[in-house]
Short mmCIF file of N, CA and C in Angstrom, two decimals:
data_model
loop_
_atom_site.label_atom_id
_atom_site.label_comp_id
_atom_site.label_asym_id
_atom_site.label_seq_id
_atom_site.Cartn_x
_atom_site.Cartn_y
_atom_site.Cartn_z
N GLY A 265 -124.31 161.56 43.89
CA GLY A 265 -123.90 161.16 42.50
C GLY A 265 -125.04 160.30 42.09
N LEU A 266 -126.40 160.34 42.56
CA LEU A 266 -127.84 159.11 42.22
C LEU A 266 -128.18 160.04 41.23
N PRO A 267 -129.22 159.72 40.65
CA PRO A 267 -130.13 160.91 40.15
C PRO A 267 -131.51 160.87 40.50
N GLU A 268 -132.19 161.86 40.47
CA GLU A 268 -133.28 162.97 40.98
C GLU A 268 -133.84 161.25 41.07
N ARG A 269 -134.28 160.40 40.96
CA ARG A 269 -135.26 159.61 41.38
C ARG A 269 -135.06 159.08 42.49
N ALA A 270 -133.77 158.98 43.47
CA ALA A 270 -133.27 158.11 44.43
C ALA A 270 -134.27 159.50 44.64
N ALA A 271 -133.73 160.41 45.05
CA ALA A 271 -133.97 161.74 46.32
C ALA A 271 -135.22 161.95 46.61
N VAL A 272 -136.35 161.63 45.15
CA VAL A 272 -137.23 161.27 45.50
C VAL A 272 -138.17 160.08 46.43
N ILE A 273 -137.89 159.20 45.92
CA ILE A 273 -137.63 157.86 46.15
C ILE A 273 -137.91 157.59 48.18
N SER A 274 -136.11 158.89 48.55
CA SER A 274 -136.31 158.88 50.31
C SER A 274 -136.21 160.16 50.32
N ILE A 275 -137.26 161.37 49.68
CA ILE A 275 -138.53 162.09 50.25
C ILE A 275 -140.06 162.08 50.58
N ALA A 276 -140.61 160.89 49.39
CA ALA A 276 -141.61 159.90 49.46
C ALA A 276 -141.18 158.92 51.08
N THR A 277 -139.40 158.48 51.49
CA THR A 277 -140.22 157.64 52.66
C THR A 277 -139.96 158.32 53.80
N SER A 278 -139.83 160.01 53.91
CA SER A 278 -139.89 159.45 54.89
C SER A 278 -140.67 161.09 55.17
N LEU A 279 -141.24 160.96 53.88
CA LEU A 279 -142.60 162.11 54.44
C LEU A 279 -143.97 160.37 54.58
N GLN A 280 -143.68 159.73 54.73
CA GLN A 280 -144.47 158.47 55.10
C GLN A 280 -143.28 158.06 56.20
N GLU A 281 -143.04 157.24 56.95
CA GLU A 281 -142.13 157.85 58.58
C GLU A 281 -142.39 158.48 59.14
N SER A 282 -142.14 159.93 58.80
CA SER A 282 -142.23 160.68 60.04
C SER A 282 -142.60 162.01 59.41
N LYS A 283 -143.04 162.76 58.16
CA LYS A 283 -143.47 163.66 57.85
C LYS A 283 -142.72 165.05 57.49
N LEU A 284 -141.54 163.84 57.73
CA LEU A 284 -140.06 165.13 57.28
C LEU A 284 -139.54 166.00 58.55
N GLU A 285 -140.49 165.32 59.82
CA GLU A 285 -139.68 165.79 61.14
C GLU A 285 -139.05 163.90 61.84
N ASN A 286 -137.76 165.36 62.45
CA ASN A 286 -137.04 164.48 62.31
C ASN A 286 -136.66 163.70 64.23
N LEU A 287 -137.67 162.73 64.32
CA LEU A 287 -138.13 161.89 65.42
C LEU A 287 -137.36 161.57 66.25
N GLY A 288 -137.36 161.21 67.45
CA GLY A 288 -136.93 161.38 68.63
C GLY A 288 -137.22 160.37 69.20
N HIS A 289 -137.33 159.79 70.77
CA HIS A 289 -138.27 158.13 70.75
C HIS A 289 -139.22 158.82 71.30
N LEU A 290 -140.43 158.03 70.60
CA LEU A 290 -142.03 158.73 71.12
C LEU A 290 -142.64 157.99 71.88
N GLY A 291 -141.81 157.15 73.10
CA GLY A 291 -141.79 156.32 73.98
C GLY A 291 -142.96 155.11 73.45
N ASP A 292 -144.21 155.02 74.31
CA ASP A 292 -145.46 153.30 73.81
C ASP A 292 -146.09 153.77 72.54
N ALA A 293 -145.43 155.44 71.62
CA ALA A 293 -146.38 156.01 70.42
C ALA A 293 -145.29 155.33 68.86
N ASN A 294 -143.78 155.51 70.14
CA ASN A 294 -142.74 154.89 68.82
C ASN A 294 -143.12 152.56 68.09
N ASP A 295 -142.69 152.76 66.87
CA ASP A 295 -142.45 152.25 66.56
C ASP A 295 -141.00 150.84 67.27
N HIS A 296 -141.36 150.65 68.08
CA HIS A 296 -140.30 149.12 68.26
C HIS A 296 -139.07 150.56 68.77
N ASP A 297 -138.17 150.42 68.30
CA ASP A 297 -136.99 151.62 68.77
C ASP A 297 -136.68 152.96 67.29
N SER A 298 -137.93 152.51 66.81
CA SER A 298 -137.52 153.67 65.24
C SER A 298 -137.28 154.99 65.78
N LEU A 299 -136.55 155.47 64.54
CA LEU A 299 -135.90 156.63 65.43
C LEU A 299 -135.86 157.54 64.06
N GLY A 300 -135.85 158.73 63.69
CA GLY A 300 -135.56 159.77 63.16
C GLY A 300 -136.03 160.11 61.55
N LEU A 301 -136.22 160.21 60.37
CA LEU A 301 -136.72 160.61 59.56
C LEU A 301 -137.20 159.26 59.03
N PHE A 302 -136.54 158.38 59.02
CA PHE A 302 -136.89 157.44 57.76
C PHE A 302 -136.83 156.88 58.99
N GLN A 303 -137.51 156.58 60.34
CA GLN A 303 -137.55 155.92 61.38
C GLN A 303 -136.99 154.74 61.32
N GLN A 304 -135.67 154.87 61.89
CA GLN A 304 -134.91 153.16 61.72
C GLN A 304 -134.66 153.06 62.65
N ARG A 305 -134.05 152.52 62.95
CA ARG A 305 -133.58 151.24 64.56
C ARG A 305 -132.49 151.28 64.47
N PRO A 306 -131.63 150.81 65.73
CA PRO A 306 -130.56 150.70 66.13
C PRO A 306 -131.11 149.70 65.86
N SER A 307 -130.87 148.81 67.14
CA SER A 307 -131.07 147.73 67.15
C SER A 307 -131.76 146.18 65.58
N SER A 308 -131.56 147.14 63.83
CA SER A 308 -131.66 146.34 63.27
C SER A 308 -129.99 147.34 62.27
N GLY A 309 -129.69 147.51 63.22
CA GLY A 309 -127.86 147.67 62.29
C GLY A 309 -127.87 149.05 61.55
N TRP A 310 -129.41 150.36 61.53
CA TRP A 310 -129.17 151.14 60.88
C TRP A 310 -128.18 152.08 61.58
N GLY A 311 -127.56 152.43 62.49
CA GLY A 311 -126.23 153.35 63.76
C GLY A 311 -126.54 153.05 64.71
N THR A 312 -126.08 154.47 66.01
CA THR A 312 -126.82 155.05 67.05
C THR A 312 -127.92 155.86 67.13
N PRO A 313 -128.87 154.94 68.17
CA PRO A 313 -129.23 157.30 68.33
C PRO A 313 -129.13 158.16 67.71
N GLU A 314 -128.19 158.45 68.49
CA GLU A 314 -127.44 159.73 67.77
C GLU A 314 -127.44 160.03 66.07
N GLN A 315 -126.49 159.12 65.64
CA GLN A 315 -126.46 158.99 64.39
C GLN A 315 -128.31 159.00 63.55
N ILE A 316 -128.56 158.00 64.07
CA ILE A 316 -130.55 157.50 63.40
C ILE A 316 -130.83 159.49 62.86
N THR A 317 -130.38 160.27 64.17
CA THR A 317 -131.30 161.12 64.56
C THR A 317 -130.29 162.24 63.84
N ASP A 318 -129.12 161.82 63.44
CA ASP A 318 -128.76 163.36 62.29
C ASP A 318 -129.30 162.84 61.05
N PRO A 319 -130.09 164.35 60.22
CA PRO A 319 -130.46 164.17 59.44
C PRO A 319 -129.92 163.55 57.72
N GLU A 320 -128.50 164.11 58.14
CA GLU A 320 -127.60 163.73 56.70
C GLU A 320 -127.19 161.88 57.07
N TYR A 321 -126.91 161.47 57.83
CA TYR A 321 -126.74 160.48 57.92
C TYR A 321 -127.54 159.26 57.78
N SER A 322 -128.92 159.62 58.08
CA SER A 322 -130.03 158.96 58.44
C SER A 322 -129.94 158.89 56.73
N THR A 323 -130.71 160.20 56.24
CA THR A 323 -130.47 160.37 54.02
C THR A 323 -129.59 159.31 53.96
N LEU A 324 -127.78 159.66 54.25
CA LEU A 324 -126.90 158.29 53.32
C LEU A 324 -127.00 157.15 53.67
N ALA A 325 -127.50 157.22 54.76
CA ALA A 325 -127.86 155.63 55.45
C ALA A 325 -128.88 154.56 54.14
N PHE A 326 -129.69 155.42 53.99
CA PHE A 326 -131.57 155.39 53.80
C PHE A 326 -130.48 154.48 51.92
N LEU A 327 -129.57 155.85 51.50
CA LEU A 327 -129.84 155.77 50.00
C LEU A 327 -128.82 154.71 49.70
N LYS A 328 -128.27 154.45 50.74
CA LYS A 328 -126.48 153.43 50.25
C LYS A 328 -127.51 151.81 50.24
N GLY A 329 -128.67 152.41 51.18
CA GLY A 329 -129.66 150.69 50.80
C GLY A 329 -129.95 150.91 50.12
N LEU A 330 -130.53 151.38 49.20
CA LEU A 330 -131.38 152.19 48.44
C LEU A 330 -130.10 151.35 46.78
N LYS A 331 -128.83 151.64 47.08
CA LYS A 331 -127.93 151.30 46.40
C LYS A 331 -128.21 149.89 46.28
N GLN A 332 -128.27 149.47 46.91
CA GLN A 332 -128.04 147.59 47.49
C GLN A 332 -128.68 146.99 47.06
N VAL A 333 -130.06 148.52 46.45
CA VAL A 333 -130.81 147.09 45.46
C VAL A 333 -131.06 147.37 43.96
N ASP A 334 -130.57 145.22 44.21
CA ASP A 334 -130.95 145.37 42.05
C ASP A 334 -131.80 146.22 41.78
N GLY A 335 -131.93 146.57 40.90
CA GLY A 335 -132.55 147.33 39.93
C GLY A 335 -133.70 148.74 40.47
N TRP A 336 -133.40 149.58 41.44
CA TRP A 336 -133.71 150.17 42.14
C TRP A 336 -134.46 151.67 41.67
N GLN A 337 -133.68 151.28 39.83
CA GLN A 337 -134.48 152.71 39.45
C GLN A 337 -135.11 152.53 38.95
N ASP A 338 -135.58 151.20 38.14
CA ASP A 338 -136.78 151.31 37.16
C ASP A 338 -137.86 150.21 38.16
N MET A 339 -137.85 150.42 39.75
CA MET A 339 -138.71 150.04 40.96
C MET A 339 -140.02 150.52 40.75
N PRO A 340 -140.95 150.72 40.82
CA PRO A 340 -142.46 151.66 41.45
C PRO A 340 -142.10 151.61 42.71
N LEU A 341 -141.63 152.95 43.25
CA LEU A 341 -141.03 153.56 44.50
C LEU A 341 -141.60 151.94 45.74
N THR A 342 -143.53 151.80 45.70
CA THR A 342 -143.42 151.47 46.60
C THR A 342 -142.36 151.03 46.45
N GLU A 343 -141.71 149.36 46.18
CA GLU A 343 -140.94 148.52 46.07
C GLU A 343 -139.99 148.59 46.47
N ALA A 344 -139.49 150.27 46.27
CA ALA A 344 -137.56 150.75 46.76
C ALA A 344 -137.43 150.81 47.80
N ALA A 345 -138.71 151.85 48.26
CA ALA A 345 -138.31 152.01 49.60
C ALA A 345 -139.12 150.92 50.26
N GLN A 346 -139.68 149.38 50.20
CA GLN A 346 -139.92 148.29 50.89
C GLN A 346 -138.71 147.75 50.63
N THR A 347 -137.87 148.22 50.25
CA THR A 347 -136.95 146.64 49.95
C THR A 347 -135.98 147.39 50.83
N VAL A 348 -135.84 148.29 50.85
CA VAL A 348 -134.75 149.31 52.17
C VAL A 348 -135.93 149.58 53.61
N GLN A 349 -136.48 149.96 53.90
CA GLN A 349 -137.75 150.29 54.60
C GLN A 349 -137.46 148.54 55.22
N VAL A 350 -138.62 147.93 54.60
CA VAL A 350 -138.96 146.57 55.11
C VAL A 350 -140.01 147.18 56.51
N SER A 351 -141.67 147.68 56.04
CA SER A 351 -142.58 148.45 56.28
C SER A 351 -143.19 147.14 56.20
N ALA A 352 -144.85 147.68 58.35
CA ALA A 352 -145.67 146.87 57.90
C ALA A 352 -146.53 146.96 57.16
N TYR A 353 -146.16 148.66 56.24
CA TYR A 353 -147.77 148.43 55.61
C TYR A 353 -146.14 149.29 54.09
N PRO A 354 -146.42 148.93 54.03
CA PRO A 354 -145.42 148.34 52.36
C PRO A 354 -145.74 149.09 50.77
N ASP A 355 -147.29 149.32 51.00
CA ASP A 355 -148.22 150.45 50.01
C ASP A 355 -147.77 151.78 50.23
N ALA A 356 -147.64 151.56 51.22
CA ALA A 356 -148.08 153.62 51.99
C ALA A 356 -147.26 154.28 51.94
N TYR A 357 -146.08 154.34 50.77
CA TYR A 357 -145.61 154.94 50.16
C TYR A 357 -146.11 155.86 49.03
N ALA A 358 -146.31 154.72 48.69
CA ALA A 358 -147.54 155.81 46.78
C ALA A 358 -147.84 156.69 47.26
N GLN A 359 -148.59 156.65 48.55
CA GLN A 359 -149.41 158.30 48.16
C GLN A 359 -148.70 159.63 48.80
N TRP A 360 -147.41 158.88 48.69
CA TRP A 360 -146.21 160.29 48.63
C TRP A 360 -145.78 160.45 47.61
N GLU A 361 -145.58 160.32 46.46
CA GLU A 361 -144.28 160.42 45.39
C GLU A 361 -145.23 161.38 45.23
N GLN A 362 -146.11 162.12 44.50
CA GLN A 362 -146.15 163.15 43.37
C GLN A 362 -145.53 164.29 44.54
N GLN A 363 -146.50 163.98 46.05
CA GLN A 363 -145.99 165.31 46.46
C GLN A 363 -143.95 165.11 46.85
N ALA A 364 -143.93 163.81 46.88
CA ALA A 364 -142.25 164.53 46.82
C ALA A 364 -141.16 164.53 45.26
N THR A 365 -142.01 164.17 44.47
CA THR A 365 -141.50 164.71 43.13
C THR A 365 -141.21 165.98 43.06
N ASP A 366 -142.84 166.63 43.26
CA ASP A 366 -142.49 167.85 43.62
C ASP A 366 -141.96 168.60 44.16
N ILE A 367 -141.70 168.61 45.32
CA ILE A 367 -140.55 169.19 46.33
C ILE A 367 -138.98 168.88 45.27
N VAL A 368 -138.83 167.60 45.09
CA VAL A 368 -136.77 167.05 44.75
C VAL A 368 -137.41 168.56 43.20
N ALA A 369 -138.02 168.35 42.31
CA ALA A 369 -138.55 168.79 40.90
C ALA A 369 -137.87 170.44 41.53
N HIS A 370 -139.07 170.93 42.65
CA HIS A 370 -138.33 172.27 43.03
C HIS A 370 -136.94 172.80 43.86
N ASN A 371 -136.58 171.32 43.89
CA ASN A 371 -135.09 172.22 44.82
C ASN A 371 -133.92 171.25 44.19
N TRP A 372 -134.16 170.35 43.25
CA TRP A 372 -133.28 169.31 42.33
C TRP A 372 -131.81 170.89 42.57
N ASN A 373 -132.04 171.39 41.94
CA ASN A 373 -130.87 172.43 40.64
C ASN A 373 -130.82 173.38 41.86
N SER A 374 -131.19 173.72 42.96
CA SER A 374 -131.44 175.28 43.73
C SER A 374 -130.36 175.57 44.59
#
């Protein structure tokens, strides 16, 4: 029930966080306890490790967070993604916007 822009923000975020790979625990290479497509953290309340590594659950959790951001529809992608993700590298999401837009445009009504 969300507009196409929500999908673009979600895909760009996941491209930055995991390159669209559903990552499990990576040992010392992990950022704290980050897992899954969005590198969500159980210790930050995103869900259990099993939930976070379920692509449907993690995507819906991200979208739920996005919907709670006032004015997300009109924000730059980086600002919307950063408000949900609270990343150490907030500007990094911008590099994925065109690729995410292309992916969503190709698949939106498929």
